[in-house]
PDB file of C-alpha atoms in Angstrom:
ATOM      1  CA  MET R   1      19.523  18.229  -5.202  1.00  0.00           C
ATOM      2  CA  SER R   2      19.012  14.236  -5.122  1.00  0.00           C
ATOM      3  CA  ASP R   3      18.358  12.656  -8.190  1.00  0.00           C
ATOM      4  CA  THR R   4      18.252   9.242  -6.482  1.00  0.00           C
ATOM      5  CA  PRO R   5      14.694   7.766  -7.645  1.00  0.00           C
ATOM      6  CA  VAL R   6      12.050   6.363  -4.791  1.00  0.00           C
ATOM      7  CA  LYS R   7      11.690   3.354  -6.199  1.00  0.00           C
ATOM      8  CA  GLN R   8      10.974   0.335  -3.517  1.00  0.00           C
ATOM      9  CA  GLN R   9      10.137  -2.869  -5.392  1.00  0.00           C
ATOM     10  CA  SER R  10       9.534  -6.410  -3.772  1.00  0.00           C
ATOM     11  CA  THR R  11      11.462  -9.595  -4.979  1.00  0.00           C
ATOM     12  CA  THR R  12       9.605 -11.942  -7.523  1.00  0.00           C
ATOM     13  CA  ALA R  13       9.468 -14.502  -4.468  1.00  0.00           C
ATOM     14  CA  PHE R  14       8.028 -12.058  -2.291  1.00  0.00           C
ATOM     15  CA  TYR R  15       5.114 -11.208  -4.815  1.00  0.00           C
ATOM     16  CA  GLY R  16       4.605 -14.894  -5.537  1.00  0.00           C
ATOM     17  CA  GLN R  17       4.284 -16.012  -1.677  1.00  0.00           C
ATOM     18  CA  ALA R  18       1.350 -13.109  -1.236  1.00  0.00           C
ATOM     19  CA  VAL R  19      -0.314 -14.079  -4.436  1.00  0.00           C
ATOM     20  CA  ALA R  20      -0.087 -17.919  -3.528  1.00  0.00           C
ATOM     21  CA  SER R  21      -1.135 -17.141   0.156  1.00  0.00           C
ATOM     22  CA  PHE R  22      -4.140 -15.003  -1.076  1.00  0.00           C
ATOM     23  CA  GLY R  23      -5.165 -17.753  -3.444  1.00  0.00           C
ATOM     24  CA  VAL R  24      -4.870 -20.471  -0.705  1.00  0.00           C
ATOM     25  CA  ALA R  25      -7.044 -18.515   1.763  1.00  0.00           C
ATOM     26  CA  MET R  26      -9.621 -17.895  -0.677  1.00  0.00           C
ATOM     27  CA  ALA R  27      -9.392 -21.518  -1.641  1.00  0.00           C
ATOM     28  CA  ALA R  28      -9.679 -22.629   1.997  1.00  0.00           C
ATOM     29  CA  THR R  29     -12.481 -20.241   2.859  1.00  0.00           C
ATOM     30  CA  SER R  30     -14.588 -21.074  -0.229  1.00  0.00           C
ATOM     31  CA  LEU R  31     -14.153 -24.650   0.617  1.00  0.00           C
ATOM     32  CA  GLY R  32     -15.199 -24.220   4.065  1.00  0.00           C
ATOM     33  CA  ILE R  33     -18.030 -22.158   3.515  1.00  0.00           C
ATOM     34  CA  TYR R  34     -19.075 -24.892   0.780  1.00  0.00           C
ATOM     35  CA  ASN R  35     -18.957 -27.775   2.927  1.00  0.00           C
ATOM     36  CA  LEU R  36     -20.576 -26.232   5.752  1.00  0.00           C
ATOM     37  CA  HIS R  37     -23.690 -28.075   7.075  1.00  0.00           C
ATOM     38  CA  THR R  38     -26.461 -25.450   7.265  1.00  0.00           C
ATOM     39  CA  ASP R  39     -28.869 -23.547   5.102  1.00  0.00           C
ATOM     40  CA  ALA R  40     -27.668 -22.378   1.522  1.00  0.00           C
ATOM     41  CA  TRP R  41     -28.675 -18.800   2.688  1.00  0.00           C
ATOM     42  CA  VAL R  42     -26.164 -18.828   5.463  1.00  0.00           C
ATOM     43  CA  ARG R  43     -23.221 -20.153   3.247  1.00  0.00           C
ATOM     44  CA  ALA R  44     -24.432 -17.334   0.794  1.00  0.00           C
ATOM     45  CA  PHE R  45     -24.039 -14.633   3.463  1.00  0.00           C
ATOM     46  CA  LEU R  46     -20.680 -15.848   4.649  1.00  0.00           C
ATOM     47  CA  ALA R  47     -19.549 -15.592   0.883  1.00  0.00           C
ATOM     48  CA  ILE R  48     -20.742 -12.172   0.419  1.00  0.00           C
ATOM     49  CA  ALA R  49     -19.140 -11.367   4.136  1.00  0.00           C
ATOM     50  CA  VAL R  50     -15.798 -12.724   2.795  1.00  0.00           C
ATOM     51  CA  LEU R  51     -15.746 -11.179  -0.521  1.00  0.00           C
ATOM     52  CA  TYR R  52     -16.646  -7.786   1.167  1.00  0.00           C
ATOM     53  CA  LEU R  53     -13.944  -8.470   3.748  1.00  0.00           C
ATOM     54  CA  VAL R  54     -11.219  -9.193   0.683  1.00  0.00           C
ATOM     55  CA  THR R  55     -12.273  -5.675  -1.116  1.00  0.00           C
ATOM     56  CA  SER R  56     -12.110  -3.586   1.961  1.00  0.00           C
ATOM     57  CA  ALA R  57      -8.645  -5.199   2.669  1.00  0.00           C
ATOM     58  CA  PHE R  58      -7.701  -4.279  -0.769  1.00  0.00           C
ATOM     59  CA  THR R  59      -9.136  -0.778  -0.718  1.00  0.00           C
ATOM     60  CA  LEU R  60      -7.463  -0.120   2.766  1.00  0.00           C
ATOM     61  CA  ALA R  61      -3.846  -1.211   1.581  1.00  0.00           C
ATOM     62  CA  LYS R  62      -4.588   0.920  -1.580  1.00  0.00           C
ATOM     63  CA  VAL R  63      -5.024   4.143   0.916  1.00  0.00           C
ATOM     64  CA  ILE R  64      -2.368   3.360   3.034  1.00  0.00           C
ATOM     65  CA  ARG R  65       0.181   3.057  -0.179  1.00  0.00           C
ATOM     66  CA  ASP R  66      -0.994   6.131  -1.488  1.00  0.00           C
ATOM     67  CA  ARG R  67      -0.663   8.041   1.789  1.00  0.00           C
ATOM     68  CA  GLN R  68       2.829   6.889   1.892  1.00  0.00           C
ATOM     69  CA  GLU R  69       3.690   7.752  -1.557  1.00  0.00           C
ATOM     70  CA  VAL R  70       2.274  11.008  -0.939  1.00  0.00           C
ATOM     71  CA  GLY R  71       4.533  11.434   2.189  1.00  0.00           C
ATOM     72  CA  GLN R  72       7.646  10.470   0.257  1.00  0.00           C
ATOM     73  CA  ILE R  73       6.788  13.035  -2.400  1.00  0.00           C
ATOM     74  CA  VAL R  74       6.591  15.951   0.248  1.00  0.00           C
ATOM     75  CA  SER R  75       9.343  14.792   1.786  1.00  0.00           C
ATOM     76  CA  ARG R  76      11.434  14.876  -1.597  1.00  0.00           C
ATOM     77  CA  VAL R  77      10.055  18.619  -2.254  1.00  0.00           C
ATOM     78  CA  ASP R  78      10.977  19.693   0.964  1.00  0.00           C
ATOM     79  CA  GLN R  79      14.653  18.274   0.755  1.00  0.00           C
ATOM     80  CA  ALA R  80      14.527  19.871  -2.463  1.00  0.00           C
ATOM     81  CA  ARG R  81      13.738  23.024  -0.916  1.00  0.00           C
ATOM     82  CA  LEU R  82      16.637  22.581   1.612  1.00  0.00           C
ATOM     83  CA  ASP R  83      19.323  21.881  -0.903  1.00  0.00           C
ATOM     84  CA  LYS R  84      18.344  24.692  -3.002  1.00  0.00           C
ATOM     85  CA  MET R  85      18.303  27.247  -0.132  1.00  0.00           C
ATOM     86  CA  LEU R  86      22.014  25.880   0.811  1.00  0.00           C
ATOM     87  CA  ALA R  87      23.145  25.969  -2.506  1.00  0.00           C
ATOM     88  CA  GLU R  88      22.182  29.672  -2.589  1.00  0.00           C
ATOM     89  CA  TYR R  89      23.240  30.549   0.648  1.00  0.00           C
ATOM     90  CA  ASP R  90      26.836  32.350   1.196  1.00  0.00           C
ATOM     91  CA  PRO R  91      27.667  32.938   4.695  1.00  0.00           C
ATOM     92  CA  TYR R  92      30.381  35.822   3.879  1.00  0.00           C
ATOM     93  CA  LYS R  93      27.834  37.951   1.980  1.00  0.00           C
ATOM     94  CA  THR R  94      26.664  41.286   4.118  1.00  0.00           C
ATOM     95  CA  PRO R  95      23.267  41.860   4.610  1.00  0.00           C
TER      96      PRO R  95
END
């Protein structure tokens, strides 16, 4: 049976780059909406739309990650069953 842990961890630099990129994108979008020369209700609508898009993106990312983790767990269980069957198999045993 395989005891290797399924641990996929990104580097600190990648994490920092992702957080910084998200912060810059949100700041630029917020600044753009704030400086838009239109009525306040249009800017409010755009701000709500951006917030909805961001929360939807986080939810989608979580669902995709959860599905991938379930797939890895199922794969490990199947591998453990196969390892057990191979360990118990004796080709010289008469049926």
